[in-house]
Amino acid sequence: MTNISQHIEFLLRDNDCVILPGFGGFIAHEVPAYYVEEEASYYPPSRRLSFNATITMNDGLLVQSYMKSYQVDYARASYMVDVTIEQLTDMLDEEGCATLPRIGTLTQDINQI
């Protein structure tokens, strides 16, 4: 899962959403700077991630990243993304969770059929 995590992390630097085709999308939300009085600490602006399983349409962003990184054509990159997403789905089905380094941990929804 490390390879896809690296692509997602890289793409989220310049994009507010990265879609894993047929799986869902990671969305970056801006968090303004804030001050916590009890700690006497200022926190800088940042971004937090959320995941939306209903955003599944392939926008090509992830596939393009694979094309550039692995020097392959669209069909091969698309296949590589599909295989990785299938592995991610299998891990969620078998283990109930999947960790994407530097992104977060996805967990299987107990009510999902």
PDB file of C-alpha atoms in Angstrom:
ATOM      1  CA  MET A   1       0.000   0.000   0.000  1.00  0.00           C
ATOM      2  CA  THR A   2       3.022   2.259   0.305  1.00  0.00           C
ATOM      3  CA  ASN A   3       3.191   3.047  -3.423  1.00  0.00           C
ATOM      4  CA  ILE A   4      -0.383   4.258  -3.700  1.00  0.00           C
ATOM      5  CA  SER A   5       0.033   6.205  -0.447  1.00  0.00           C
ATOM      6  CA  GLN A   6       2.979   8.076  -1.930  1.00  0.00           C
ATOM      7  CA  HIS A   7       0.946   8.984  -5.008  1.00  0.00           C
ATOM      8  CA  ILE A   8      -2.018  10.146  -2.922  1.00  0.00           C
ATOM      9  CA  GLU A   9       0.230  12.213  -0.643  1.00  0.00           C
ATOM     10  CA  PHE A  10       1.994  13.828  -3.604  1.00  0.00           C
ATOM     11  CA  LEU A  11      -1.265  14.591  -5.435  1.00  0.00           C
ATOM     12  CA  LEU A  12      -2.913  16.092  -2.350  1.00  0.00           C
ATOM     13  CA  ARG A  13      -0.198  18.737  -2.206  1.00  0.00           C
ATOM     14  CA  ASP A  14      -1.702  20.449  -5.252  1.00  0.00           C
ATOM     15  CA  ASN A  15      -5.240  19.030  -5.337  1.00  0.00           C
ATOM     16  CA  ASP A  16      -8.142  19.110  -2.908  1.00  0.00           C
ATOM     17  CA  CYS A  17      -9.366  15.650  -3.913  1.00  0.00           C
ATOM     18  CA  VAL A  18      -7.723  12.427  -5.066  1.00  0.00           C
ATOM     19  CA  ILE A  19     -10.053   9.723  -6.336  1.00  0.00           C
ATOM     20  CA  LEU A  20      -9.318   6.020  -6.230  1.00  0.00           C
ATOM     21  CA  PRO A  21     -11.458   4.889  -9.183  1.00  0.00           C
ATOM     22  CA  GLY A  22     -14.362   2.702  -8.126  1.00  0.00           C
ATOM     23  CA  PHE A  23     -13.340   2.967  -4.461  1.00  0.00           C
ATOM     24  CA  GLY A  24     -13.696   6.514  -3.133  1.00  0.00           C
ATOM     25  CA  GLY A  25     -11.918   9.808  -2.748  1.00  0.00           C
ATOM     26  CA  PHE A  26      -9.646  11.515  -0.265  1.00  0.00           C
ATOM     27  CA  ILE A  27     -10.623  15.119   0.342  1.00  0.00           C
ATOM     28  CA  ALA A  28      -8.333  17.728   1.893  1.00  0.00           C
ATOM     29  CA  HIS A  29      -9.988  20.343   4.113  1.00  0.00           C
ATOM     30  CA  GLU A  30      -8.272  23.587   5.051  1.00  0.00           C
ATOM     31  CA  VAL A  31      -7.912  24.214   8.794  1.00  0.00           C
ATOM     32  CA  PRO A  32      -7.081  27.810   9.719  1.00  0.00           C
ATOM     33  CA  ALA A  33      -4.452  28.741  12.263  1.00  0.00           C
ATOM     34  CA  TYR A  34      -5.728  28.719  15.838  1.00  0.00           C
ATOM     35  CA  TYR A  35      -4.675  29.392  19.414  1.00  0.00           C
ATOM     36  CA  VAL A  36      -5.266  27.090  22.405  1.00  0.00           C
ATOM     37  CA  GLU A  37      -5.321  29.240  25.516  1.00  0.00           C
ATOM     38  CA  GLU A  38      -4.876  26.353  27.998  1.00  0.00           C
ATOM     39  CA  GLU A  39      -1.642  25.358  26.251  1.00  0.00           C
ATOM     40  CA  ALA A  40      -0.597  28.908  25.387  1.00  0.00           C
ATOM     41  CA  SER A  41       0.131  27.515  21.922  1.00  0.00           C
ATOM     42  CA  TYR A  42      -0.486  28.695  18.384  1.00  0.00           C
ATOM     43  CA  TYR A  43      -1.098  26.111  15.686  1.00  0.00           C
ATOM     44  CA  PRO A  44      -0.370  26.940  12.043  1.00  0.00           C
ATOM     45  CA  PRO A  45      -2.825  26.508   9.175  1.00  0.00           C
ATOM     46  CA  SER A  46      -3.026  22.902   8.059  1.00  0.00           C
ATOM     47  CA  ARG A  47      -5.074  20.430   6.062  1.00  0.00           C
ATOM     48  CA  ARG A  48      -7.079  17.474   7.342  1.00  0.00           C
ATOM     49  CA  LEU A  49      -8.154  14.519   5.261  1.00  0.00           C
ATOM     50  CA  SER A  50     -11.504  12.859   5.008  1.00  0.00           C
ATOM     51  CA  PHE A  51     -12.616   9.938   2.869  1.00  0.00           C
ATOM     52  CA  ASN A  52     -15.819   9.796   0.847  1.00  0.00           C
ATOM     53  CA  ALA A  53     -16.739   6.365  -0.523  1.00  0.00           C
ATOM     54  CA  THR A  54     -19.383   7.809  -2.877  1.00  0.00           C
ATOM     55  CA  ILE A  55     -16.844   9.688  -5.002  1.00  0.00           C
ATOM     56  CA  THR A  56     -15.765   6.899  -7.337  1.00  0.00           C
ATOM     57  CA  MET A  57     -15.642   8.348 -10.858  1.00  0.00           C
ATOM     58  CA  ASN A  58     -12.178   8.146 -12.411  1.00  0.00           C
ATOM     59  CA  ASP A  59     -10.844  11.662 -12.942  1.00  0.00           C
ATOM     60  CA  GLY A  60      -7.544  10.273 -14.270  1.00  0.00           C
ATOM     61  CA  LEU A  61      -5.394  12.098 -11.724  1.00  0.00           C
ATOM     62  CA  LEU A  62      -4.069   8.967 -10.015  1.00  0.00           C
ATOM     63  CA  VAL A  63      -3.571   7.158 -13.328  1.00  0.00           C
ATOM     64  CA  GLN A  64      -1.601  10.128 -14.694  1.00  0.00           C
ATOM     65  CA  SER A  65       0.603  10.045 -11.605  1.00  0.00           C
ATOM     66  CA  TYR A  66       1.306   6.350 -12.212  1.00  0.00           C
ATOM     67  CA  MET A  67       2.028   7.034 -15.900  1.00  0.00           C
ATOM     68  CA  LYS A  68       4.591   9.674 -15.044  1.00  0.00           C
ATOM     69  CA  SER A  69       6.171   7.770 -12.171  1.00  0.00           C
ATOM     70  CA  TYR A  70       6.459   4.377 -13.888  1.00  0.00           C
ATOM     71  CA  GLN A  71       6.912   5.602 -17.479  1.00  0.00           C
ATOM     72  CA  VAL A  72       3.972   3.535 -18.771  1.00  0.00           C
ATOM     73  CA  ASP A  73       1.021   4.246 -21.040  1.00  0.00           C
ATOM     74  CA  TYR A  74      -2.519   4.994 -19.859  1.00  0.00           C
ATOM     75  CA  ALA A  75      -3.769   1.402 -20.204  1.00  0.00           C
ATOM     76  CA  ARG A  76      -0.889  -0.041 -18.160  1.00  0.00           C
ATOM     77  CA  ALA A  77      -1.132   2.664 -15.480  1.00  0.00           C
ATOM     78  CA  SER A  78      -4.889   2.170 -15.249  1.00  0.00           C
ATOM     79  CA  TYR A  79      -4.360  -1.568 -14.802  1.00  0.00           C
ATOM     80  CA  MET A  80      -1.760  -0.947 -12.068  1.00  0.00           C
ATOM     81  CA  VAL A  81      -4.167   1.364 -10.211  1.00  0.00           C
ATOM     82  CA  ASP A  82      -6.989  -1.170 -10.548  1.00  0.00           C
ATOM     83  CA  VAL A  83      -4.821  -3.985  -9.151  1.00  0.00           C
ATOM     84  CA  THR A  84      -3.743  -1.843  -6.196  1.00  0.00           C
ATOM     85  CA  ILE A  85      -7.333  -0.838  -5.430  1.00  0.00           C
ATOM     86  CA  GLU A  86      -8.376  -4.499  -5.647  1.00  0.00           C
ATOM     87  CA  GLN A  87      -5.644  -5.374  -3.120  1.00  0.00           C
ATOM     88  CA  LEU A  88      -6.834  -2.551  -0.858  1.00  0.00           C
ATOM     89  CA  THR A  89     -10.424  -3.802  -1.092  1.00  0.00           C
ATOM     90  CA  ASP A  90      -9.320  -7.379  -0.340  1.00  0.00           C
ATOM     91  CA  MET A  91      -7.376  -6.196   2.709  1.00  0.00           C
ATOM     92  CA  LEU A  92     -10.409  -4.314   4.011  1.00  0.00           C
ATOM     93  CA  ASP A  93     -12.624  -7.358   3.447  1.00  0.00           C
ATOM     94  CA  GLU A  94     -10.203  -9.760   5.149  1.00  0.00           C
ATOM     95  CA  GLU A  95      -8.798  -7.629   7.967  1.00  0.00           C
ATOM     96  CA  GLY A  96     -11.415  -4.935   8.429  1.00  0.00           C
ATOM     97  CA  CYS A  97      -8.860  -2.153   8.039  1.00  0.00           C
ATOM     98  CA  ALA A  98      -6.032  -0.994   5.801  1.00  0.00           C
ATOM     99  CA  THR A  99      -3.316   1.480   6.670  1.00  0.00           C
ATOM    100  CA  LEU A 100      -2.032   3.849   4.043  1.00  0.00           C
ATOM    101  CA  PRO A 101       1.278   5.210   5.362  1.00  0.00           C
ATOM    102  CA  ARG A 102       1.257   9.001   5.948  1.00  0.00           C
ATOM    103  CA  ILE A 103      -2.415   9.106   4.874  1.00  0.00           C
ATOM    104  CA  GLY A 104      -4.342   7.222   7.539  1.00  0.00           C
ATOM    105  CA  THR A 105      -6.233   4.039   8.258  1.00  0.00           C
ATOM    106  CA  LEU A 106      -9.376   2.989   6.424  1.00  0.00           C
ATOM    107  CA  THR A 107     -11.813   0.736   8.249  1.00  0.00           C
ATOM    108  CA  GLN A 108     -14.594  -1.397   6.867  1.00  0.00           C
ATOM    109  CA  ASP A 109     -18.066  -0.091   7.705  1.00  0.00           C
ATOM    110  CA  ILE A 110     -19.748  -2.772   9.787  1.00  0.00           C
ATOM    111  CA  ASN A 111     -23.132  -2.019   8.166  1.00  0.00           C
ATOM    112  CA  GLN A 112     -21.878  -2.196   4.598  1.00  0.00           C
ATOM    113  CA  ILE A 113     -23.292  -5.059   2.549  1.00  0.00           C
TER     114      ILE A 113
END
